[in-house]
Amino acid sequence: MSALGYAVTDSMTMLRRNLRRMQRYPSMTAILVAMPLVLLLLFVYVFGGTLGAGIGGPAIGSGGRAAYVEYVLPGIILLALTSTAQGVAITVAMDMSEGIIARFRTMAISRAAVLTGHVVGSVIQALLAVAVVLGVGVLIGFRPDATPVEWLGVLGLLTLVAFALTWLSVALGMISKSVESASNIPMPLMLLPFFGSGFVPTDSLPTGLRWFAEYQPFTPIIETLRGLLSGAPIGNSGYLAAAWCVGITLVGYLWARTSYQRLPNR
């Protein structure tokens, strides 16, 4: 078997390990999904009538709670992705603190397999979380107008975002001094949808905050998801979203690989 074949086989073994951990500790997955769902219900049923009154347009209707469901769901989807990214940072920190990664480094397995197993497992978990959020959204009134091609675009973008955030979170988990700090370091990622177009249009924000909201990475991602799900034009936001995802992936991957290589041999 070639070196690539061994790497793929070892990565599949590490992936099975992480999937079995998900099955063994379903409470972690439930907690990561629960927070976005609570925020979805809170914003729709408590704030939706007021916030939706100021939102309108051809893509989301004339305003009200029903329009706000259409508007806010892409931001909640991003929160689900950042929540699962926080989960992978925690699991990586757990492996680091328990010494299992040090043990893996002494075994005849591909070095890339350990991190790849975490990343692919987390992407699967993230997409499952998004499916739950979308299902609840449909139950409370979300009605997407996406074509089959646009649904493929949604799936591709969500996978790319999950992949990017997961690599970054793997790196954050590796540099964390403890599991507790690993649960806090990714917190800024969970705040970015609030400081973008996830919950209100950016033109309603004060000047300084509006500038930040328009140029931070999650705003073009949210706008692309919103346009694809509603069947509206996405303009250049799709290119910006893809560029941000590629950049975050490269930074996270290089950071995680460098941190892994710097671990002491035992």
PDB file of C-alpha atoms in Angstrom:
ATOM      1  CA  MET A   1       0.000   0.000   0.000  1.00  0.00           C
ATOM      2  CA  SER A   2       1.263   3.489  -0.860  1.00  0.00           C
ATOM      3  CA  ALA A   3       1.845   6.278   1.665  1.00  0.00           C
ATOM      4  CA  LEU A   4      -1.370   7.942   0.497  1.00  0.00           C
ATOM      5  CA  GLY A   5      -3.273   4.696   0.991  1.00  0.00           C
ATOM      6  CA  TYR A   6      -1.980   4.353   4.552  1.00  0.00           C
ATOM      7  CA  ALA A   7      -2.904   7.969   5.264  1.00  0.00           C
ATOM      8  CA  VAL A   8      -6.456   7.434   4.005  1.00  0.00           C
ATOM      9  CA  THR A   9      -6.846   4.190   5.983  1.00  0.00           C
ATOM     10  CA  ASP A  10      -5.535   5.791   9.179  1.00  0.00           C
ATOM     11  CA  SER A  11      -7.773   8.831   8.660  1.00  0.00           C
ATOM     12  CA  MET A  12     -10.822   6.579   8.334  1.00  0.00           C
ATOM     13  CA  THR A  13      -9.836   4.865  11.593  1.00  0.00           C
ATOM     14  CA  MET A  14      -9.577   8.222  13.365  1.00  0.00           C
ATOM     15  CA  LEU A  15     -12.905   9.275  11.831  1.00  0.00           C
ATOM     16  CA  ARG A  16     -14.610   6.144  13.206  1.00  0.00           C
ATOM     17  CA  ARG A  17     -13.119   6.957  16.609  1.00  0.00           C
ATOM     18  CA  ASN A  18     -14.647  10.437  16.575  1.00  0.00           C
ATOM     19  CA  LEU A  19     -18.015   9.217  15.296  1.00  0.00           C
ATOM     20  CA  ARG A  20     -18.148   6.635  18.084  1.00  0.00           C
ATOM     21  CA  ARG A  21     -17.349   9.379  20.573  1.00  0.00           C
ATOM     22  CA  MET A  22     -20.348  11.309  19.231  1.00  0.00           C
ATOM     23  CA  GLN A  23     -22.520   8.234  19.739  1.00  0.00           C
ATOM     24  CA  ARG A  24     -21.148   7.648  23.220  1.00  0.00           C
ATOM     25  CA  TYR A  25     -21.609  11.268  24.333  1.00  0.00           C
ATOM     26  CA  PRO A  26     -24.773  12.452  22.556  1.00  0.00           C
ATOM     27  CA  SER A  27     -25.320  15.076  25.252  1.00  0.00           C
ATOM     28  CA  MET A  28     -22.479  17.182  23.844  1.00  0.00           C
ATOM     29  CA  THR A  29     -24.073  17.214  20.396  1.00  0.00           C
ATOM     30  CA  ALA A  30     -27.445  18.023  21.957  1.00  0.00           C
ATOM     31  CA  ILE A  31     -25.981  20.966  23.881  1.00  0.00           C
ATOM     32  CA  LEU A  32     -24.248  22.333  20.783  1.00  0.00           C
ATOM     33  CA  VAL A  33     -27.509  22.179  18.804  1.00  0.00           C
ATOM     34  CA  ALA A  34     -29.735  23.420  21.636  1.00  0.00           C
ATOM     35  CA  MET A  35     -28.201  26.890  21.864  1.00  0.00           C
ATOM     36  CA  PRO A  36     -28.925  27.888  18.229  1.00  0.00           C
ATOM     37  CA  LEU A  37     -32.438  26.462  18.525  1.00  0.00           C
ATOM     38  CA  VAL A  38     -33.136  28.456  21.677  1.00  0.00           C
ATOM     39  CA  LEU A  39     -31.907  31.632  19.980  1.00  0.00           C
ATOM     40  CA  LEU A  40     -34.010  30.874  16.904  1.00  0.00           C
ATOM     41  CA  LEU A  41     -37.173  30.532  18.962  1.00  0.00           C
ATOM     42  CA  LEU A  42     -36.264  33.542  21.104  1.00  0.00           C
ATOM     43  CA  PHE A  43     -35.639  35.906  18.209  1.00  0.00           C
ATOM     44  CA  VAL A  44     -38.615  34.717  16.171  1.00  0.00           C
ATOM     45  CA  TYR A  45     -41.283  34.587  18.880  1.00  0.00           C
ATOM     46  CA  VAL A  46     -40.048  37.287  21.273  1.00  0.00           C
ATOM     47  CA  PHE A  47     -38.347  39.823  18.995  1.00  0.00           C
ATOM     48  CA  GLY A  48     -39.592  38.727  15.583  1.00  0.00           C
ATOM     49  CA  GLY A  49     -42.736  40.844  15.509  1.00  0.00           C
ATOM     50  CA  THR A  50     -40.815  44.039  16.266  1.00  0.00           C
ATOM     51  CA  LEU A  51     -37.661  43.362  14.286  1.00  0.00           C
ATOM     52  CA  GLY A  52     -39.582  41.947  11.351  1.00  0.00           C
ATOM     53  CA  ALA A  53     -41.685  45.105  11.098  1.00  0.00           C
ATOM     54  CA  GLY A  54     -38.650  46.981   9.809  1.00  0.00           C
ATOM     55  CA  ILE A  55     -37.567  44.305   7.356  1.00  0.00           C
ATOM     56  CA  GLY A  56     -38.963  44.012   3.882  1.00  0.00           C
ATOM     57  CA  GLY A  57     -38.001  43.421   0.311  1.00  0.00           C
ATOM     58  CA  PRO A  58     -38.765  41.060  -2.551  1.00  0.00           C
ATOM     59  CA  ALA A  59     -36.823  38.195  -0.984  1.00  0.00           C
ATOM     60  CA  ILE A  60     -38.452  38.212   2.441  1.00  0.00           C
ATOM     61  CA  GLY A  61     -41.826  39.847   2.039  1.00  0.00           C
ATOM     62  CA  SER A  62     -43.339  42.951   3.600  1.00  0.00           C
ATOM     63  CA  GLY A  63     -42.299  42.460   7.227  1.00  0.00           C
ATOM     64  CA  GLY A  64     -43.568  40.871  10.408  1.00  0.00           C
ATOM     65  CA  ARG A  65     -42.678  37.676  12.266  1.00  0.00           C
ATOM     66  CA  ALA A  66     -43.051  35.500   9.147  1.00  0.00           C
ATOM     67  CA  ALA A  67     -40.580  37.685   7.238  1.00  0.00           C
ATOM     68  CA  TYR A  68     -38.170  37.689  10.147  1.00  0.00           C
ATOM     69  CA  VAL A  69     -38.014  33.885  10.140  1.00  0.00           C
ATOM     70  CA  GLU A  70     -36.840  34.057   6.536  1.00  0.00           C
ATOM     71  CA  TYR A  71     -34.299  36.724   7.423  1.00  0.00           C
ATOM     72  CA  VAL A  72     -32.814  35.357  10.646  1.00  0.00           C
ATOM     73  CA  LEU A  73     -32.452  31.662   9.831  1.00  0.00           C
ATOM     74  CA  PRO A  74     -29.151  31.995   7.883  1.00  0.00           C
ATOM     75  CA  GLY A  75     -27.613  33.726  10.910  1.00  0.00           C
ATOM     76  CA  ILE A  76     -28.832  30.949  13.189  1.00  0.00           C
ATOM     77  CA  ILE A  77     -27.332  28.385  10.817  1.00  0.00           C
ATOM     78  CA  LEU A  78     -23.957  30.121  11.196  1.00  0.00           C
ATOM     79  CA  LEU A  79     -24.386  29.950  14.976  1.00  0.00           C
ATOM     80  CA  ALA A  80     -24.947  26.190  14.681  1.00  0.00           C
ATOM     81  CA  LEU A  81     -21.699  25.884  12.731  1.00  0.00           C
ATOM     82  CA  THR A  82     -19.735  27.951  15.251  1.00  0.00           C
ATOM     83  CA  SER A  83     -21.214  25.913  18.107  1.00  0.00           C
ATOM     84  CA  THR A  84     -19.951  22.666  16.613  1.00  0.00           C
ATOM     85  CA  ALA A  85     -16.591  24.341  15.994  1.00  0.00           C
ATOM     86  CA  GLN A  86     -16.455  25.091  19.702  1.00  0.00           C
ATOM     87  CA  GLY A  87     -17.175  21.409  20.326  1.00  0.00           C
ATOM     88  CA  VAL A  88     -14.198  20.245  18.242  1.00  0.00           C
ATOM     89  CA  ALA A  89     -11.911  22.642  20.121  1.00  0.00           C
ATOM     90  CA  ILE A  90     -13.075  21.007  23.344  1.00  0.00           C
ATOM     91  CA  THR A  91     -12.546  17.446  22.075  1.00  0.00           C
ATOM     92  CA  VAL A  92      -9.064  18.261  20.771  1.00  0.00           C
ATOM     93  CA  ALA A  93      -8.164  19.838  24.113  1.00  0.00           C
ATOM     94  CA  MET A  94      -9.474  16.734  25.870  1.00  0.00           C
ATOM     95  CA  ASP A  95      -7.228  14.530  23.733  1.00  0.00           C
ATOM     96  CA  MET A  96      -4.290  16.801  24.479  1.00  0.00           C
ATOM     97  CA  SER A  97      -4.883  16.845  28.243  1.00  0.00           C
ATOM     98  CA  GLU A  98      -5.488  13.095  28.453  1.00  0.00           C
ATOM     99  CA  GLY A  99      -2.296  12.320  26.534  1.00  0.00           C
ATOM    100  CA  ILE A 100      -3.930  10.312  23.758  1.00  0.00           C
ATOM    101  CA  ILE A 101      -2.404  12.492  21.035  1.00  0.00           C
ATOM    102  CA  ALA A 102       1.043  11.943  22.545  1.00  0.00           C
ATOM    103  CA  ARG A 103       0.286   8.213  22.419  1.00  0.00           C
ATOM    104  CA  PHE A 104      -0.775   8.435  18.777  1.00  0.00           C
ATOM    105  CA  ARG A 105       2.514  10.133  17.926  1.00  0.00           C
ATOM    106  CA  THR A 106       4.423   7.063  19.136  1.00  0.00           C
ATOM    107  CA  MET A 107       2.404   4.730  16.908  1.00  0.00           C
ATOM    108  CA  ALA A 108       2.987   3.878  13.260  1.00  0.00           C
ATOM    109  CA  ILE A 109       0.086   5.931  11.927  1.00  0.00           C
ATOM    110  CA  SER A 110      -0.050   8.890   9.596  1.00  0.00           C
ATOM    111  CA  ARG A 111       0.421  12.173  11.438  1.00  0.00           C
ATOM    112  CA  ALA A 112      -2.222  13.798   9.280  1.00  0.00           C
ATOM    113  CA  ALA A 113      -4.780  11.130  10.227  1.00  0.00           C
ATOM    114  CA  VAL A 114      -5.267  12.295  13.832  1.00  0.00           C
ATOM    115  CA  LEU A 115      -6.251  15.839  12.874  1.00  0.00           C
ATOM    116  CA  THR A 116      -8.142  14.738   9.756  1.00  0.00           C
ATOM    117  CA  GLY A 117     -10.341  12.451  11.840  1.00  0.00           C
ATOM    118  CA  HIS A 118     -11.296  15.356  14.083  1.00  0.00           C
ATOM    119  CA  VAL A 119     -12.010  17.638  11.134  1.00  0.00           C
ATOM    120  CA  VAL A 120     -14.150  15.245   9.069  1.00  0.00           C
ATOM    121  CA  GLY A 121     -16.066  14.073  12.140  1.00  0.00           C
ATOM    122  CA  SER A 122     -16.801  17.661  13.142  1.00  0.00           C
ATOM    123  CA  VAL A 123     -17.962  18.576   9.625  1.00  0.00           C
ATOM    124  CA  ILE A 124     -20.434  15.675   9.715  1.00  0.00           C
ATOM    125  CA  GLN A 125     -21.637  16.794  13.152  1.00  0.00           C
ATOM    126  CA  ALA A 126     -21.997  20.386  11.915  1.00  0.00           C
ATOM    127  CA  LEU A 127     -24.099  19.377   8.908  1.00  0.00           C
ATOM    128  CA  LEU A 128     -26.351  17.279  11.141  1.00  0.00           C
ATOM    129  CA  ALA A 129     -26.798  20.294  13.436  1.00  0.00           C
ATOM    130  CA  VAL A 130     -27.684  22.479  10.440  1.00  0.00           C
ATOM    131  CA  ALA A 131     -30.251  19.886   9.298  1.00  0.00           C
ATOM    132  CA  VAL A 132     -31.914  20.049  12.727  1.00  0.00           C
ATOM    133  CA  VAL A 133     -31.979  23.868  12.661  1.00  0.00           C
ATOM    134  CA  LEU A 134     -33.455  23.884   9.152  1.00  0.00           C
ATOM    135  CA  GLY A 135     -36.078  21.342  10.196  1.00  0.00           C
ATOM    136  CA  VAL A 136     -37.155  23.432  13.179  1.00  0.00           C
ATOM    137  CA  GLY A 137     -37.140  26.517  10.967  1.00  0.00           C
ATOM    138  CA  VAL A 138     -39.557  24.857   8.555  1.00  0.00           C
ATOM    139  CA  LEU A 139     -41.803  23.873  11.467  1.00  0.00           C
ATOM    140  CA  ILE A 140     -42.075  27.501  12.646  1.00  0.00           C
ATOM    141  CA  GLY A 141     -42.715  28.969   9.215  1.00  0.00           C
ATOM    142  CA  PHE A 142     -39.515  29.083   7.153  1.00  0.00           C
ATOM    143  CA  ARG A 143     -40.322  28.470   3.489  1.00  0.00           C
ATOM    144  CA  PRO A 144     -37.246  28.326   1.222  1.00  0.00           C
ATOM    145  CA  ASP A 145     -37.620  29.052  -2.495  1.00  0.00           C
ATOM    146  CA  ALA A 146     -34.308  27.503  -3.557  1.00  0.00           C
ATOM    147  CA  THR A 147     -34.012  25.471  -6.737  1.00  0.00           C
ATOM    148  CA  PRO A 148     -32.164  22.112  -6.719  1.00  0.00           C
ATOM    149  CA  VAL A 149     -29.033  23.868  -8.005  1.00  0.00           C
ATOM    150  CA  GLU A 150     -29.299  26.483  -5.260  1.00  0.00           C
ATOM    151  CA  TRP A 151     -29.720  23.748  -2.647  1.00  0.00           C
ATOM    152  CA  LEU A 152     -26.481  22.213  -3.921  1.00  0.00           C
ATOM    153  CA  GLY A 153     -24.886  25.629  -3.538  1.00  0.00           C
ATOM    154  CA  VAL A 154     -26.188  25.843   0.038  1.00  0.00           C
ATOM    155  CA  LEU A 155     -24.782  22.402   0.854  1.00  0.00           C
ATOM    156  CA  GLY A 156     -21.437  23.224  -0.728  1.00  0.00           C
ATOM    157  CA  LEU A 157     -21.128  26.541   1.100  1.00  0.00           C
ATOM    158  CA  LEU A 158     -22.129  25.050   4.452  1.00  0.00           C
ATOM    159  CA  THR A 159     -19.591  22.256   4.021  1.00  0.00           C
ATOM    160  CA  LEU A 160     -16.880  24.769   3.117  1.00  0.00           C
ATOM    161  CA  VAL A 161     -17.707  26.969   6.122  1.00  0.00           C
ATOM    162  CA  ALA A 162     -17.785  23.987   8.479  1.00  0.00           C
ATOM    163  CA  PHE A 163     -14.449  22.767   7.087  1.00  0.00           C
ATOM    164  CA  ALA A 164     -12.846  26.184   7.567  1.00  0.00           C
ATOM    165  CA  LEU A 165     -14.148  26.743  11.104  1.00  0.00           C
ATOM    166  CA  THR A 166     -13.208  23.210  12.118  1.00  0.00           C
ATOM    167  CA  TRP A 167      -9.565  23.566  11.075  1.00  0.00           C
ATOM    168  CA  LEU A 168      -9.365  26.860  12.943  1.00  0.00           C
ATOM    169  CA  SER A 169     -10.958  25.289  16.026  1.00  0.00           C
ATOM    170  CA  VAL A 170      -8.578  22.312  15.883  1.00  0.00           C
ATOM    171  CA  ALA A 171      -5.703  24.781  16.050  1.00  0.00           C
ATOM    172  CA  LEU A 172      -7.354  26.642  18.938  1.00  0.00           C
ATOM    173  CA  GLY A 173      -7.904  23.373  20.789  1.00  0.00           C
ATOM    174  CA  MET A 174      -4.260  22.404  20.391  1.00  0.00           C
ATOM    175  CA  ILE A 175      -2.926  25.651  21.851  1.00  0.00           C
ATOM    176  CA  SER A 176      -5.384  25.656  24.759  1.00  0.00           C
ATOM    177  CA  LYS A 177      -3.889  25.066  28.182  1.00  0.00           C
ATOM    178  CA  SER A 178      -7.001  23.264  29.441  1.00  0.00           C
ATOM    179  CA  VAL A 179     -10.411  22.019  28.338  1.00  0.00           C
ATOM    180  CA  GLU A 180     -12.020  24.995  30.064  1.00  0.00           C
ATOM    181  CA  SER A 181      -9.984  27.504  28.074  1.00  0.00           C
ATOM    182  CA  ALA A 182     -10.722  25.572  24.873  1.00  0.00           C
ATOM    183  CA  SER A 183     -14.429  26.129  25.476  1.00  0.00           C
ATOM    184  CA  ASN A 184     -13.876  29.897  25.761  1.00  0.00           C
ATOM    185  CA  ILE A 185     -11.310  30.667  23.058  1.00  0.00           C
ATOM    186  CA  PRO A 186     -13.718  30.079  20.101  1.00  0.00           C
ATOM    187  CA  MET A 187     -16.329  32.354  21.712  1.00  0.00           C
ATOM    188  CA  PRO A 188     -15.557  35.333  19.399  1.00  0.00           C
ATOM    189  CA  LEU A 189     -16.597  33.158  16.447  1.00  0.00           C
ATOM    190  CA  MET A 190     -20.035  32.764  18.027  1.00  0.00           C
ATOM    191  CA  LEU A 191     -20.387  36.538  18.386  1.00  0.00           C
ATOM    192  CA  LEU A 192     -19.591  37.420  14.767  1.00  0.00           C
ATOM    193  CA  PRO A 193     -23.100  36.646  13.411  1.00  0.00           C
ATOM    194  CA  PHE A 194     -24.503  39.166  15.913  1.00  0.00           C
ATOM    195  CA  PHE A 195     -22.105  41.844  14.631  1.00  0.00           C
ATOM    196  CA  GLY A 196     -22.981  41.214  11.005  1.00  0.00           C
ATOM    197  CA  SER A 197     -26.137  40.880   8.956  1.00  0.00           C
ATOM    198  CA  GLY A 198     -27.339  37.794  10.820  1.00  0.00           C
ATOM    199  CA  PHE A 199     -30.082  39.456  12.852  1.00  0.00           C
ATOM    200  CA  VAL A 200     -30.577  42.967  11.440  1.00  0.00           C
ATOM    201  CA  PRO A 201     -29.529  44.640   8.170  1.00  0.00           C
ATOM    202  CA  THR A 202     -26.095  46.237   8.345  1.00  0.00           C
ATOM    203  CA  ASP A 203     -27.421  49.617   7.161  1.00  0.00           C
ATOM    204  CA  SER A 204     -29.376  49.910  10.431  1.00  0.00           C
ATOM    205  CA  LEU A 205     -26.163  49.854  12.502  1.00  0.00           C
ATOM    206  CA  PRO A 206     -24.084  52.837  13.675  1.00  0.00           C
ATOM    207  CA  THR A 207     -21.354  53.925  11.263  1.00  0.00           C
ATOM    208  CA  GLY A 208     -18.358  52.252  12.926  1.00  0.00           C
ATOM    209  CA  LEU A 209     -20.188  49.021  13.650  1.00  0.00           C
ATOM    210  CA  ARG A 210     -21.693  49.035  10.161  1.00  0.00           C
ATOM    211  CA  TRP A 211     -18.211  49.215   8.634  1.00  0.00           C
ATOM    212  CA  PHE A 212     -17.077  46.237  10.729  1.00  0.00           C
ATOM    213  CA  ALA A 213     -20.255  44.284   9.924  1.00  0.00           C
ATOM    214  CA  GLU A 214     -19.883  44.801   6.184  1.00  0.00           C
ATOM    215  CA  TYR A 215     -16.246  43.681   6.045  1.00  0.00           C
ATOM    216  CA  GLN A 216     -16.153  40.808   8.534  1.00  0.00           C
ATOM    217  CA  PRO A 217     -16.167  37.252   7.103  1.00  0.00           C
ATOM    218  CA  PHE A 218     -19.597  36.069   8.241  1.00  0.00           C
ATOM    219  CA  THR A 219     -21.624  38.804   6.523  1.00  0.00           C
ATOM    220  CA  PRO A 220     -20.994  37.627   2.925  1.00  0.00           C
ATOM    221  CA  ILE A 221     -21.536  34.031   4.050  1.00  0.00           C
ATOM    222  CA  ILE A 222     -24.891  34.917   5.603  1.00  0.00           C
ATOM    223  CA  GLU A 223     -25.926  37.015   2.596  1.00  0.00           C
ATOM    224  CA  THR A 224     -25.021  34.178   0.236  1.00  0.00           C
ATOM    225  CA  LEU A 225     -27.039  31.654   2.260  1.00  0.00           C
ATOM    226  CA  ARG A 226     -29.959  34.072   2.472  1.00  0.00           C
ATOM    227  CA  GLY A 227     -29.934  34.658  -1.262  1.00  0.00           C
ATOM    228  CA  LEU A 228     -29.627  30.980  -2.170  1.00  0.00           C
ATOM    229  CA  LEU A 229     -32.391  29.877   0.207  1.00  0.00           C
ATOM    230  CA  SER A 230     -34.760  32.613  -0.949  1.00  0.00           C
ATOM    231  CA  GLY A 231     -33.951  32.293  -4.645  1.00  0.00           C
ATOM    232  CA  ALA A 232     -32.666  35.884  -4.777  1.00  0.00           C
ATOM    233  CA  PRO A 233     -29.509  37.078  -6.577  1.00  0.00           C
ATOM    234  CA  ILE A 234     -26.368  36.838  -4.429  1.00  0.00           C
ATOM    235  CA  GLY A 235     -24.178  39.274  -6.364  1.00  0.00           C
ATOM    236  CA  ASN A 236     -20.500  39.091  -5.431  1.00  0.00           C
ATOM    237  CA  SER A 237     -21.172  37.829  -1.900  1.00  0.00           C
ATOM    238  CA  GLY A 238     -20.682  34.240  -3.070  1.00  0.00           C
ATOM    239  CA  TYR A 239     -17.125  34.954  -4.227  1.00  0.00           C
ATOM    240  CA  LEU A 240     -16.356  36.827  -1.000  1.00  0.00           C
ATOM    241  CA  ALA A 241     -17.773  33.983   1.099  1.00  0.00           C
ATOM    242  CA  ALA A 242     -15.684  31.383  -0.755  1.00  0.00           C
ATOM    243  CA  ALA A 243     -12.556  33.526  -0.466  1.00  0.00           C
ATOM    244  CA  TRP A 244     -13.022  33.965   3.290  1.00  0.00           C
ATOM    245  CA  CYS A 245     -13.564  30.214   3.735  1.00  0.00           C
ATOM    246  CA  VAL A 246     -10.423  29.337   1.781  1.00  0.00           C
ATOM    247  CA  GLY A 247      -8.382  31.875   3.747  1.00  0.00           C
ATOM    248  CA  ILE A 248      -9.653  30.644   7.126  1.00  0.00           C
ATOM    249  CA  THR A 249      -9.020  27.034   6.092  1.00  0.00           C
ATOM    250  CA  LEU A 250      -5.410  27.762   5.131  1.00  0.00           C
ATOM    251  CA  VAL A 251      -4.730  29.673   8.345  1.00  0.00           C
ATOM    252  CA  GLY A 252      -6.352  26.984  10.508  1.00  0.00           C
ATOM    253  CA  TYR A 253      -4.664  24.087   8.709  1.00  0.00           C
ATOM    254  CA  LEU A 254      -1.176  25.600   8.798  1.00  0.00           C
ATOM    255  CA  TRP A 255      -1.605  26.651  12.416  1.00  0.00           C
ATOM    256  CA  ALA A 256      -2.850  23.203  13.473  1.00  0.00           C
ATOM    257  CA  ARG A 257      -0.136  21.368  11.523  1.00  0.00           C
ATOM    258  CA  THR A 258       2.603  23.575  12.972  1.00  0.00           C
ATOM    259  CA  SER A 259       1.268  23.108  16.507  1.00  0.00           C
ATOM    260  CA  TYR A 260       1.097  19.334  16.003  1.00  0.00           C
ATOM    261  CA  GLN A 261       4.641  19.143  14.670  1.00  0.00           C
ATOM    262  CA  ARG A 262       5.944  21.137  17.623  1.00  0.00           C
ATOM    263  CA  LEU A 263       4.562  18.695  20.162  1.00  0.00           C
ATOM    264  CA  PRO A 264       7.357  16.939  22.058  1.00  0.00           C
ATOM    265  CA  ASN A 265       8.051  13.338  21.080  1.00  0.00           C
ATOM    266  CA  ARG A 266       7.527  10.769  23.827  1.00  0.00           C
TER     267      ARG A 266
END
